[in-house]
Amino acid sequence: MTDPNKIIINLALFGMTQSGKSSAGNILLGSTDFHSIFAPCSVTTCCSLGRSCHLHSFMRRAGREVALQFQVLDTPGYPHSRLSNEHVKREVKEALTHHFGQEGLNLALLVQRADVPFCGKEVTYPVQMIQELLGHAWMNYTAILFTHAEKIEEAGLNEDKYLHEASDILITLLNSIQHKYVFHYKKGKSLYEQRMKILERIMEFIKENGYQVLTFK
């Protein structure tokens, strides 16, 4: 029986190798569920699901406090240094169906390093996979999570200036997904502050989407 005082939010992470997917997943969960290290190759080789503890006093519904729990699906980098594109797509498709087939996916997060230009053919691969797996409604269920955003400040820029100078391909993507994006800064904030800022932004996207979910058959 569904608990009216509890909401489960389902998220899936997509992105290129070493974009920071697993690290971002740990921030979202407030844990170290996902293995995350720097390496000259792809680290994640299979999909895995992490669940956060319940967050209380985060939001209210109908005058009542609602507990939130986030479920995050970490996926292999795409393209991958050791696995074929077809293998990764098949692995992710099966994981989406297994974990979110009936409950549904609230949001796909395209994880992109802010300190790496969004240009060239390879940067579009994760977007293409999202489009293929999520279908024609992918734009309503996709947001960008920019990692390493502290590099923006180090370069003397702010978020608006950064996006103003972004590549045409990134601007086109942002327009397609109704400018759903959030920046993750590692410096100057506690892990708790980093997490809360990102989760609050994600919940804004989900509310704007009317808490709709994308199911997988």
mmCIF file of C-alpha atoms in Angstrom:
data_model
loop_
_atom_site.group_PDB
_atom_site.id
_atom_site.type_symbol
_atom_site.label_atom_id
_atom_site.label_comp_id
_atom_site.label_asym_id
_atom_site.label_seq_id
_atom_site.Cartn_x
_atom_site.Cartn_y
_atom_site.Cartn_z
ATOM 1 C CA MET A 1 0.000 0.000 0.000
ATOM 2 C CA THR A 2 1.335 3.437 -0.985
ATOM 3 C CA ASP A 3 2.325 5.704 1.897
ATOM 4 C CA PRO A 4 0.741 9.155 1.285
ATOM 5 C CA ASN A 5 3.411 10.770 3.448
ATOM 6 C CA LYS A 6 6.313 9.426 1.381
ATOM 7 C CA ILE A 7 7.455 10.203 -2.156
ATOM 8 C CA ILE A 8 10.069 8.184 -4.034
ATOM 9 C CA ILE A 9 11.971 10.092 -6.724
ATOM 10 C CA ASN A 10 13.655 7.979 -9.409
ATOM 11 C CA LEU A 11 16.693 9.393 -11.210
ATOM 12 C CA ALA A 12 19.059 7.948 -13.829
ATOM 13 C CA LEU A 13 22.553 9.219 -14.628
ATOM 14 C CA PHE A 14 23.955 9.362 -18.151
ATOM 15 C CA GLY A 15 27.195 10.757 -19.506
ATOM 16 C CA MET A 16 30.614 10.197 -20.973
ATOM 17 C CA THR A 17 33.451 8.401 -19.232
ATOM 18 C CA GLN A 18 34.974 10.419 -16.346
ATOM 19 C CA SER A 19 32.166 12.989 -16.468
ATOM 20 C CA GLY A 20 31.563 12.485 -12.738
ATOM 21 C CA LYS A 21 28.408 10.353 -12.852
ATOM 22 C CA SER A 22 29.207 8.083 -9.912
ATOM 23 C CA SER A 23 30.494 10.967 -7.799
ATOM 24 C CA ALA A 24 27.341 12.953 -8.588
ATOM 25 C CA GLY A 25 25.257 9.919 -7.691
ATOM 26 C CA ASN A 26 26.925 9.776 -4.288
ATOM 27 C CA ILE A 27 26.142 13.457 -3.724
ATOM 28 C CA LEU A 28 22.485 12.882 -4.610
ATOM 29 C CA LEU A 29 22.267 9.916 -2.253
ATOM 30 C CA GLY A 30 24.346 11.426 0.531
ATOM 31 C CA SER A 31 26.425 8.248 0.578
ATOM 32 C CA THR A 32 29.310 6.422 -1.061
ATOM 33 C CA ASP A 33 27.233 3.722 -2.758
ATOM 34 C CA PHE A 34 28.914 4.162 -6.138
ATOM 35 C CA HIS A 35 32.592 3.463 -6.771
ATOM 36 C CA SER A 36 34.179 6.712 -7.928
ATOM 37 C CA ILE A 37 37.864 7.257 -8.705
ATOM 38 C CA PHE A 38 39.932 9.126 -11.258
ATOM 39 C CA ALA A 39 41.202 6.787 -13.956
ATOM 40 C CA PRO A 40 42.384 7.030 -17.571
ATOM 41 C CA CYS A 41 39.603 4.620 -18.537
ATOM 42 C CA SER A 42 35.961 3.884 -17.823
ATOM 43 C CA VAL A 43 35.424 2.790 -14.205
ATOM 44 C CA THR A 44 31.728 1.837 -14.079
ATOM 45 C CA THR A 45 31.003 -1.317 -16.083
ATOM 46 C CA CYS A 46 27.427 -2.128 -15.052
ATOM 47 C CA CYS A 47 24.312 -0.351 -13.844
ATOM 48 C CA SER A 48 23.638 -0.152 -10.118
ATOM 49 C CA LEU A 49 20.833 1.359 -8.057
ATOM 50 C CA GLY A 50 21.368 3.337 -4.878
ATOM 51 C CA ARG A 51 18.743 4.469 -2.378
ATOM 52 C CA SER A 52 19.000 7.463 -0.088
ATOM 53 C CA CYS A 53 17.816 7.690 3.491
ATOM 54 C CA HIS A 54 14.473 9.407 3.948
ATOM 55 C CA LEU A 55 14.661 13.188 3.858
ATOM 56 C CA HIS A 56 12.262 14.854 6.270
ATOM 57 C CA SER A 57 11.330 18.546 6.466
ATOM 58 C CA PHE A 58 12.243 18.873 2.791
ATOM 59 C CA MET A 59 8.771 19.531 1.399
ATOM 60 C CA ARG A 60 5.106 19.629 2.364
ATOM 61 C CA ARG A 61 1.986 18.433 0.592
ATOM 62 C CA ALA A 62 -1.583 19.356 1.590
ATOM 63 C CA GLY A 63 -0.244 20.894 4.796
ATOM 64 C CA ARG A 64 1.661 17.758 5.784
ATOM 65 C CA GLU A 65 5.357 17.073 5.915
ATOM 66 C CA VAL A 66 6.335 14.562 3.231
ATOM 67 C CA ALA A 67 9.366 12.274 3.446
ATOM 68 C CA LEU A 68 11.429 12.042 0.270
ATOM 69 C CA GLN A 69 13.554 9.119 -0.829
ATOM 70 C CA PHE A 70 15.754 9.273 -3.898
ATOM 71 C CA GLN A 71 16.628 6.233 -5.991
ATOM 72 C CA VAL A 72 19.545 6.811 -8.344
ATOM 73 C CA LEU A 73 20.599 4.555 -11.212
ATOM 74 C CA ASP A 74 24.289 4.830 -12.070
ATOM 75 C CA THR A 75 25.207 3.732 -15.601
ATOM 76 C CA PRO A 76 28.442 2.975 -17.487
ATOM 77 C CA GLY A 77 30.115 5.782 -19.397
ATOM 78 C CA TYR A 78 29.017 6.166 -22.999
ATOM 79 C CA PRO A 79 31.078 5.733 -25.070
ATOM 80 C CA HIS A 80 32.977 3.238 -22.906
ATOM 81 C CA SER A 81 36.683 2.408 -23.003
ATOM 82 C CA ARG A 82 36.110 -1.359 -22.826
ATOM 83 C CA LEU A 83 32.462 -2.061 -23.625
ATOM 84 C CA SER A 84 30.762 -1.642 -26.988
ATOM 85 C CA ASN A 85 28.069 0.981 -27.444
ATOM 86 C CA GLU A 86 25.479 -1.712 -28.070
ATOM 87 C CA HIS A 87 26.423 -3.539 -24.871
ATOM 88 C CA VAL A 88 26.077 -0.364 -22.788
ATOM 89 C CA LYS A 89 22.730 0.548 -24.348
ATOM 90 C CA ARG A 90 21.405 -2.957 -23.735
ATOM 91 C CA GLU A 91 22.627 -2.905 -20.125
ATOM 92 C CA VAL A 92 21.020 0.485 -19.432
ATOM 93 C CA LYS A 93 17.750 -0.434 -21.155
ATOM 94 C CA GLU A 94 17.431 -3.606 -19.061
ATOM 95 C CA ALA A 95 18.215 -1.674 -15.863
ATOM 96 C CA LEU A 96 15.630 1.016 -16.621
ATOM 97 C CA THR A 97 12.989 -1.640 -17.248
ATOM 98 C CA HIS A 98 13.947 -3.637 -14.161
ATOM 99 C CA HIS A 99 14.131 -0.763 -11.685
ATOM 100 C CA PHE A 100 11.715 1.803 -13.115
ATOM 101 C CA GLY A 101 9.496 -0.236 -15.414
ATOM 102 C CA GLN A 102 6.359 0.232 -13.341
ATOM 103 C CA GLU A 103 7.241 2.982 -10.853
ATOM 104 C CA GLY A 104 8.554 5.173 -13.636
ATOM 105 C CA LEU A 105 11.512 7.517 -14.088
ATOM 106 C CA ASN A 106 11.173 11.084 -12.833
ATOM 107 C CA LEU A 107 14.288 12.506 -14.440
ATOM 108 C CA ALA A 108 17.326 11.548 -16.502
ATOM 109 C CA LEU A 109 20.409 13.568 -15.601
ATOM 110 C CA LEU A 110 22.994 14.099 -18.314
ATOM 111 C CA VAL A 111 26.229 14.564 -16.364
ATOM 112 C CA GLN A 112 28.643 16.884 -18.151
ATOM 113 C CA ARG A 113 31.931 18.338 -16.941
ATOM 114 C CA ALA A 114 31.760 22.135 -16.900
ATOM 115 C CA ASP A 115 35.504 22.331 -17.580
ATOM 116 C CA VAL A 116 35.272 20.298 -20.795
ATOM 117 C CA PRO A 117 33.853 22.003 -23.912
ATOM 118 C CA PHE A 118 30.577 20.500 -25.110
ATOM 119 C CA CYS A 119 31.568 20.018 -28.725
ATOM 120 C CA GLY A 120 32.548 17.287 -31.130
ATOM 121 C CA LYS A 121 30.754 14.129 -32.146
ATOM 122 C CA GLU A 122 31.335 12.097 -28.984
ATOM 123 C CA VAL A 123 29.567 14.530 -26.640
ATOM 124 C CA THR A 124 26.302 13.822 -28.447
ATOM 125 C CA TYR A 125 26.484 10.051 -27.844
ATOM 126 C CA PRO A 126 24.940 10.109 -24.333
ATOM 127 C CA VAL A 127 22.198 12.439 -25.606
ATOM 128 C CA GLN A 128 21.458 10.029 -28.433
ATOM 129 C CA MET A 129 21.226 7.162 -25.965
ATOM 130 C CA ILE A 130 18.805 9.138 -23.786
ATOM 131 C CA GLN A 131 16.683 9.902 -26.842
ATOM 132 C CA GLU A 132 16.675 6.266 -27.893
ATOM 133 C CA LEU A 133 15.855 4.843 -24.456
ATOM 134 C CA LEU A 134 13.393 7.495 -23.271
ATOM 135 C CA GLY A 135 11.585 7.948 -26.579
ATOM 136 C CA HIS A 136 9.844 10.988 -28.034
ATOM 137 C CA ALA A 137 9.155 12.521 -24.597
ATOM 138 C CA TRP A 138 12.844 12.559 -23.610
ATOM 139 C CA MET A 139 12.999 16.370 -23.522
ATOM 140 C CA ASN A 140 10.437 16.534 -20.703
ATOM 141 C CA TYR A 141 12.411 14.097 -18.564
ATOM 142 C CA THR A 142 16.003 15.252 -19.106
ATOM 143 C CA ALA A 143 18.170 17.793 -17.280
ATOM 144 C CA ILE A 144 21.899 18.550 -17.329
ATOM 145 C CA LEU A 145 24.048 18.280 -14.215
ATOM 146 C CA PHE A 146 27.288 20.211 -14.725
ATOM 147 C CA THR A 147 30.092 18.814 -12.567
ATOM 148 C CA HIS A 148 33.399 20.551 -11.689
ATOM 149 C CA ALA A 149 31.559 23.875 -11.718
ATOM 150 C CA GLU A 150 34.157 25.386 -9.381
ATOM 151 C CA LYS A 151 36.360 25.642 -12.495
ATOM 152 C CA ILE A 152 33.938 28.263 -13.815
ATOM 153 C CA GLU A 153 34.624 30.527 -10.843
ATOM 154 C CA GLU A 154 38.354 29.880 -11.081
ATOM 155 C CA ALA A 155 38.197 31.146 -14.666
ATOM 156 C CA GLY A 156 36.516 34.350 -13.498
ATOM 157 C CA LEU A 157 33.116 33.451 -14.966
ATOM 158 C CA ASN A 158 29.652 33.012 -13.520
ATOM 159 C CA GLU A 159 26.957 30.603 -14.671
ATOM 160 C CA ASP A 160 25.232 33.094 -16.973
ATOM 161 C CA LYS A 161 28.506 34.101 -18.644
ATOM 162 C CA TYR A 162 29.491 30.443 -18.990
ATOM 163 C CA LEU A 163 26.242 29.512 -20.710
ATOM 164 C CA HIS A 164 26.314 32.650 -22.868
ATOM 165 C CA GLU A 165 29.677 31.559 -24.273
ATOM 166 C CA ALA A 166 28.700 27.876 -24.603
ATOM 167 C CA SER A 167 28.825 26.024 -27.904
ATOM 168 C CA ASP A 168 25.865 26.104 -30.264
ATOM 169 C CA ILE A 169 25.285 22.397 -29.715
ATOM 170 C CA LEU A 170 24.968 22.898 -25.942
ATOM 171 C CA ILE A 171 22.659 25.897 -26.394
ATOM 172 C CA THR A 172 20.460 23.856 -28.722
ATOM 173 C CA LEU A 173 20.311 21.023 -26.187
ATOM 174 C CA LEU A 174 19.434 23.397 -23.338
ATOM 175 C CA ASN A 175 16.656 24.915 -25.439
ATOM 176 C CA SER A 176 15.326 21.438 -26.193
ATOM 177 C CA ILE A 177 15.081 20.484 -22.497
ATOM 178 C CA GLN A 178 13.552 23.826 -21.436
ATOM 179 C CA HIS A 179 16.772 24.976 -19.733
ATOM 180 C CA LYS A 180 16.678 22.345 -17.011
ATOM 181 C CA TYR A 181 20.194 22.381 -15.583
ATOM 182 C CA VAL A 182 22.057 22.561 -12.296
ATOM 183 C CA PHE A 183 25.716 23.184 -11.433
ATOM 184 C CA HIS A 184 27.632 21.152 -8.865
ATOM 185 C CA TYR A 185 30.357 23.046 -6.982
ATOM 186 C CA LYS A 186 32.800 21.099 -4.825
ATOM 187 C CA LYS A 187 34.604 24.019 -3.235
ATOM 188 C CA GLY A 188 33.362 26.418 -0.577
ATOM 189 C CA LYS A 189 30.341 24.395 0.500
ATOM 190 C CA SER A 190 29.785 21.429 2.757
ATOM 191 C CA LEU A 191 28.652 18.144 1.232
ATOM 192 C CA TYR A 192 25.252 18.722 2.825
ATOM 193 C CA GLU A 193 24.927 22.166 1.218
ATOM 194 C CA GLN A 194 26.027 20.801 -2.153
ATOM 195 C CA ARG A 195 23.463 18.034 -1.923
ATOM 196 C CA MET A 196 20.552 20.204 -0.800
ATOM 197 C CA LYS A 197 21.093 22.757 -3.544
ATOM 198 C CA ILE A 198 21.105 20.099 -6.259
ATOM 199 C CA LEU A 199 18.115 18.209 -4.851
ATOM 200 C CA GLU A 200 16.072 21.398 -4.497
ATOM 201 C CA ARG A 201 16.761 22.259 -8.129
ATOM 202 C CA ILE A 202 15.875 18.734 -9.257
ATOM 203 C CA MET A 203 12.604 18.885 -7.333
ATOM 204 C CA GLU A 204 11.786 22.153 -9.111
ATOM 205 C CA PHE A 205 12.096 20.357 -12.462
ATOM 206 C CA ILE A 206 9.943 17.472 -11.267
ATOM 207 C CA LYS A 207 7.250 19.788 -9.869
ATOM 208 C CA GLU A 208 7.188 21.745 -13.134
ATOM 209 C CA ASN A 209 6.609 18.415 -14.878
ATOM 210 C CA GLY A 210 3.618 17.727 -12.617
ATOM 211 C CA TYR A 211 5.365 14.768 -10.960
ATOM 212 C CA GLN A 212 4.802 12.780 -14.152
ATOM 213 C CA VAL A 213 6.954 9.708 -14.722
ATOM 214 C CA LEU A 214 8.200 7.848 -17.768
ATOM 215 C CA THR A 215 7.512 4.110 -17.579
ATOM 216 C CA PHE A 216 9.340 1.336 -19.419
ATOM 217 C CA LYS A 217 7.647 -1.794 -20.714
#
